[in-house]
Amino acid sequence: MGRWLITGCSTGIGREIARAALESGHSVVVTARRTETVADLADGFGDRAVAVALDVTDKDQITAAVRTADKAFGGIDVLVNNAGNGYLSAIEEGEDEAVRKLFDTNYFGVVDTIKAVLPGMRARRCGHIINISSMTGLVANPPNAYYSSTKFALEALTEALAQEVKPFGIKVTAIEPGAFRTDWAARSMWESSTPISDYDENVGARKTMIKEFANHLPGDPRKVAEAVLMVATLDEPPLRLLLGRDVLKAVREKLAAFSASIDDWEAVTKNVNFPKE
Ligand code: NAP
């Protein structure tokens, strides 16, 4: 059985992953900004569950959470970086403080947590880092430009990290959920408070649509948890795992258009090198 640390377990995908890992017999450091939100989950599993306060933008709390995992379980085999926020905004509407806070949580919070667990994983020459990215990490659309940018950055981090730590026996996977029914839209998705009316028909209409569909999203977060538990058992897990018909369609369409555009412009692409000497 493995030793897990999961961020953002109060609700939604993180909570379901924590529950599934505990029900499967793993030991889990169940983290949340407010530990009272995970007390009910942790209480049912005795010594295998430890609830720890963790705001991923607080480096001291990250260090303390990893230390708790070391003390309680002797290390971490699987890190799940799940905590995250969204932000609906046209780029021009973006508020500096909110955008930086978004990057602090969705990107730098992940970086800092990964840096805290890697020494232990390197020493043991094994481990699995699972980053909960998003469809928006692969395909960018308004009004998610800033949220998407944090997840695109997470994609680059994941892709390069996988190559850096493979020699140490450490695996890295990005999970790419489409639209899932969680607390996301109600609680975790912020919105620019400085809308510009020129964007109403385009970006504004998409903001309204996203909010209206929030309670009818097709994805079941328990199925994300099942997929994460399955991926964690693999000797050779995928670098990216798409979850949902929506993300499958969007990524296939993007790849086809990208590939066609590369072909269309191949002559220009090739025509920039010095002549062969
Ligand atoms: P959710 O139910 O709202 O959960 C978000 C979680 O992130 C909450 O536990 C929240 O904790 C936590 N969080 C936010 N900021 C944090 C911080 N600074 N430190 C620690 N925890 C923090 O939404 P969800 O859908 O499960 O989202 C989880 C992940 O899935 C996110 O990374 C999101 O980008 C990704 N995702 C979601 C969807 C979707 O459609 N739902 C699609 C693709 C990807 P608090 O209770 O303290 O606020």
XYZ file of C-alpha atoms and ligand atoms in Angstrom:
325
model
C 0.000 0.000 0.000
C 1.192 3.537 -0.772
C 1.725 6.705 1.227
C -0.088 9.663 -0.342
C -0.179 13.421 0.166
C -3.052 15.239 -1.551
C -3.635 19.009 -1.683
C -7.049 20.679 -1.634
C -9.116 17.869 -0.108
C -11.988 19.968 1.299
C -14.341 19.317 -1.636
C -14.511 18.075 -5.224
C -11.788 16.128 -7.002
C -9.238 16.286 -4.161
C -11.754 15.008 -1.623
C -12.784 12.120 -3.902
C -9.149 11.137 -4.537
C -8.453 11.186 -0.783
C -11.551 9.091 -0.089
C -10.731 6.577 -2.832
C -7.097 6.252 -1.714
C -8.144 5.671 1.905
C -10.887 3.197 0.930
C -8.290 1.306 -1.144
C -6.091 0.854 1.923
C -3.479 3.547 1.317
C -2.166 5.909 3.995
C -3.016 9.516 3.219
C -1.975 12.942 4.449
C -5.314 14.625 3.750
C -4.589 18.341 3.431
C -6.872 21.362 3.305
C -6.621 25.030 4.180
C -9.188 24.413 6.931
C -8.682 20.981 8.515
C -12.235 20.937 9.867
C -13.410 20.404 6.265
C -11.602 17.046 6.094
C -12.026 15.886 9.704
C -15.005 13.633 8.823
C -12.994 12.006 6.028
C -9.842 11.463 8.080
C -11.660 10.264 11.211
C -12.928 7.050 9.654
C -9.523 5.557 8.812
C -7.516 5.517 12.047
C -3.746 5.881 11.742
C -3.891 5.680 7.928
C -5.340 9.193 7.646
C -3.713 12.356 8.946
C -5.446 15.707 8.435
C -2.999 18.570 7.950
C -3.561 22.298 7.378
C -2.038 23.253 4.041
C -2.400 26.419 2.039
C -0.169 25.721 -0.966
C 0.861 29.375 -1.133
C 2.485 29.032 2.324
C 5.945 27.434 2.079
C 6.195 26.833 5.834
C 2.949 24.850 5.754
C 4.233 22.814 2.801
C 7.421 21.961 4.717
C 5.377 21.053 7.804
C 2.990 18.838 5.803
C 5.858 16.890 4.221
C 7.517 16.553 7.634
C 4.236 15.196 9.044
C 4.092 12.623 6.249
C 7.683 11.580 6.990
C 6.957 11.238 10.700
C 3.610 9.459 10.359
C 4.341 7.182 7.387
C 8.100 7.364 6.728
C 7.736 9.245 3.417
C 5.495 9.997 0.451
C 5.051 7.648 -2.508
C 2.337 9.588 -4.339
C 1.906 13.364 -4.352
C -1.324 14.686 -5.863
C -1.238 18.417 -6.630
C -4.938 19.183 -6.828
C -5.546 22.558 -5.109
C -6.529 25.255 -7.567
C -8.646 28.271 -8.410
C -10.217 29.633 -11.605
C -10.694 33.179 -12.854
C -13.172 34.351 -15.471
C -11.785 37.434 -17.186
C -10.950 38.900 -20.555
C -7.228 39.540 -20.632
C -7.758 43.298 -20.614
C -10.096 42.962 -17.608
C -7.490 41.075 -15.575
C -6.736 42.406 -12.098
C -3.065 42.216 -11.300
C -3.482 40.991 -7.724
C -5.975 38.274 -8.661
C -3.867 37.026 -11.563
C -0.748 36.800 -9.406
C -2.721 35.016 -6.674
C -3.966 32.569 -9.298
C -0.395 31.785 -10.388
C 0.701 31.556 -6.727
C -1.856 28.797 -6.131
C -2.103 26.924 -9.421
C 1.556 27.085 -10.478
C 3.978 28.210 -7.749
C 2.072 26.241 -5.098
C 2.654 23.118 -7.179
C 6.324 23.983 -7.786
C 6.946 24.487 -4.063
C 5.155 21.282 -3.089
C 7.053 19.255 -5.687
C 10.374 20.726 -4.489
C 9.489 19.733 -0.926
C 8.746 16.062 -1.752
C 11.503 15.442 -4.300
C 14.433 15.015 -1.857
C 12.607 12.108 -0.179
C 11.537 10.549 -3.469
C 15.069 10.883 -4.897
C 16.567 9.302 -1.778
C 14.176 6.331 -2.106
C 14.543 6.227 -5.911
C 10.772 5.965 -6.407
C 7.593 8.015 -6.302
C 4.777 9.359 -8.453
C 3.837 13.017 -8.841
C 0.318 13.503 -10.178
C -0.650 17.029 -11.207
C -4.330 17.822 -11.670
C -4.145 20.023 -14.741
C -7.172 20.668 -16.972
C -8.622 20.687 -20.465
C -7.751 24.392 -20.242
C -4.097 23.373 -19.844
C -4.203 22.019 -23.387
C -6.743 24.267 -25.120
C -7.159 27.982 -24.302
C -10.445 29.836 -24.751
C -11.973 33.015 -23.297
C -12.861 33.800 -20.550
C -10.270 31.394 -19.108
C -7.097 32.999 -20.499
C -5.404 33.505 -17.139
C -6.588 30.215 -15.601
C -5.481 28.490 -18.791
C -2.085 30.173 -18.591
C -1.493 28.719 -15.116
C -2.399 25.260 -16.372
C -0.297 25.608 -19.570
C 2.615 26.472 -17.259
C 1.790 23.362 -15.220
C 1.865 21.312 -18.433
C 5.401 22.514 -19.244
C 6.499 21.806 -15.694
C 5.020 18.298 -15.857
C 6.537 17.496 -19.238
C 10.064 18.607 -18.311
C 9.921 17.215 -14.763
C 9.018 13.772 -16.082
C 12.292 13.735 -18.026
C 14.361 15.185 -15.161
C 13.294 12.655 -12.538
C 12.862 9.535 -14.684
C 16.492 8.478 -13.974
C 15.603 8.465 -10.261
C 12.654 6.118 -10.782
C 10.109 8.897 -10.174
C 7.011 9.020 -12.399
C 5.080 12.160 -13.364
C 1.547 12.401 -14.768
C -0.798 15.258 -15.626
C -4.506 14.512 -15.270
C -6.571 16.511 -17.773
C -10.193 16.692 -16.628
C -12.852 18.211 -18.870
C -15.811 19.828 -17.082
C -16.636 18.158 -13.744
C -19.435 18.761 -11.246
C -17.680 20.049 -8.108
C -17.679 23.219 -6.020
C -15.528 24.796 -8.697
C -17.924 27.322 -10.211
C -19.706 28.083 -6.941
C -16.642 28.634 -4.757
C -13.286 28.316 -6.463
C -13.798 30.299 -9.648
C -13.210 34.018 -9.206
C -14.318 36.625 -11.697
C -12.864 39.988 -12.683
C -14.657 42.796 -10.853
C -13.724 45.275 -13.579
C -15.635 44.060 -16.659
C -15.372 46.099 -19.860
C -18.673 46.346 -21.743
C -16.994 46.044 -25.154
C -16.365 42.375 -24.297
C -19.991 41.657 -23.254
C -21.085 39.889 -26.440
C -18.041 37.662 -26.744
C -16.173 37.022 -23.481
C -19.064 38.175 -21.262
C -21.521 35.801 -22.939
C -19.130 32.902 -22.360
C -18.806 33.865 -18.670
C -22.607 33.713 -18.362
C -22.756 30.371 -20.150
C -20.091 28.842 -17.877
C -21.921 29.994 -14.749
C -25.307 28.750 -16.035
C -23.996 25.274 -16.835
C -22.001 24.923 -13.596
C -24.490 22.553 -11.956
C -25.017 20.431 -15.057
C -21.431 19.589 -15.959
C -21.018 16.051 -17.307
C -18.006 14.842 -15.326
C -18.290 12.786 -12.104
C -15.391 13.609 -9.727
C -15.517 10.059 -8.294
C -14.509 8.788 -11.731
C -11.467 11.110 -11.694
C -10.512 9.520 -8.378
C -10.897 6.015 -9.849
C -8.659 6.977 -12.780
C -6.018 8.517 -10.502
C -5.970 5.396 -8.305
C -5.580 3.233 -11.423
C -2.766 5.406 -12.864
C -0.889 5.225 -9.554
C -0.641 1.426 -9.924
C 1.096 1.569 -13.325
C 4.811 0.941 -13.877
C 4.648 3.139 -16.962
C 1.854 5.670 -16.460
C 0.914 8.084 -19.236
C 2.463 11.564 -19.140
C -1.037 12.946 -19.748
C -4.414 11.310 -19.139
C -7.482 12.981 -20.666
C -10.689 12.496 -18.662
C -13.993 13.284 -20.372
C -15.498 13.254 -23.845
C -15.347 17.053 -23.921
C -11.589 17.213 -23.430
C -11.068 14.366 -25.907
C -12.986 16.252 -28.616
C -11.350 19.616 -27.895
C -7.798 18.246 -27.887
C -8.326 16.138 -31.024
C -9.713 19.198 -32.856
C -6.808 21.349 -31.694
C -4.195 18.775 -32.713
C -5.780 18.336 -36.152
C -5.881 22.099 -36.766
C -2.328 22.527 -35.446
C -1.022 19.710 -37.620
C -2.789 21.120 -40.709
C -1.361 24.580 -40.028
C 2.154 23.142 -39.678
C 1.738 21.469 -43.067
C 0.338 24.645 -44.670
C 3.335 26.712 -43.545
C 6.058 24.080 -43.861
C 7.848 25.880 -46.693
C 8.172 29.103 -44.684
C 9.161 27.141 -41.593
C 12.006 25.440 -43.425
C 13.205 28.558 -45.217
C 14.878 30.357 -42.294
C 18.122 28.438 -41.915
C 21.475 29.476 -43.426
C 22.166 27.612 -46.671
C 23.924 24.292 -46.004
C 27.707 24.838 -46.048
P -13.356 22.524 -5.795
O -14.309 21.487 -5.314
O -13.774 23.929 -5.692
O -11.957 22.297 -5.070
C -10.902 23.204 -5.134
C -9.978 22.858 -3.981
O -8.770 23.669 -4.060
C -10.609 23.147 -2.620
O -10.274 22.083 -1.748
C -9.917 24.440 -2.182
O -9.822 24.590 -0.787
C -8.532 24.172 -2.760
N -7.689 25.362 -2.756
C -7.843 26.541 -3.422
N -6.825 27.378 -3.139
C -6.006 26.706 -2.284
C -4.786 27.017 -1.631
N -4.178 28.204 -1.786
N -4.210 26.088 -0.834
C -4.801 24.879 -0.656
N -5.959 24.527 -1.218
C -6.555 25.425 -2.028
O -13.028 22.290 -7.334
P -12.418 21.025 -8.125
O -13.120 21.006 -9.408
O -12.428 19.808 -7.292
O -10.921 21.527 -8.392
C -9.791 20.753 -8.057
C -8.761 20.813 -9.187
O -9.334 20.289 -10.371
C -8.281 22.243 -9.526
O -6.872 22.232 -9.687
C -8.945 22.518 -10.883
O -8.168 23.380 -11.676
C -9.009 21.115 -11.457
N -10.024 20.984 -12.529
C -11.358 21.075 -12.241
C -12.271 20.924 -13.285
C -13.766 21.003 -13.074
O -14.498 21.089 -14.073
N -14.251 20.957 -11.853
C -11.824 20.718 -14.598
C -10.469 20.641 -14.832
C -9.575 20.765 -13.793
P -10.781 25.569 0.078
O -11.928 24.736 0.522
O -9.904 26.015 1.214
O -11.190 26.713 -0.811
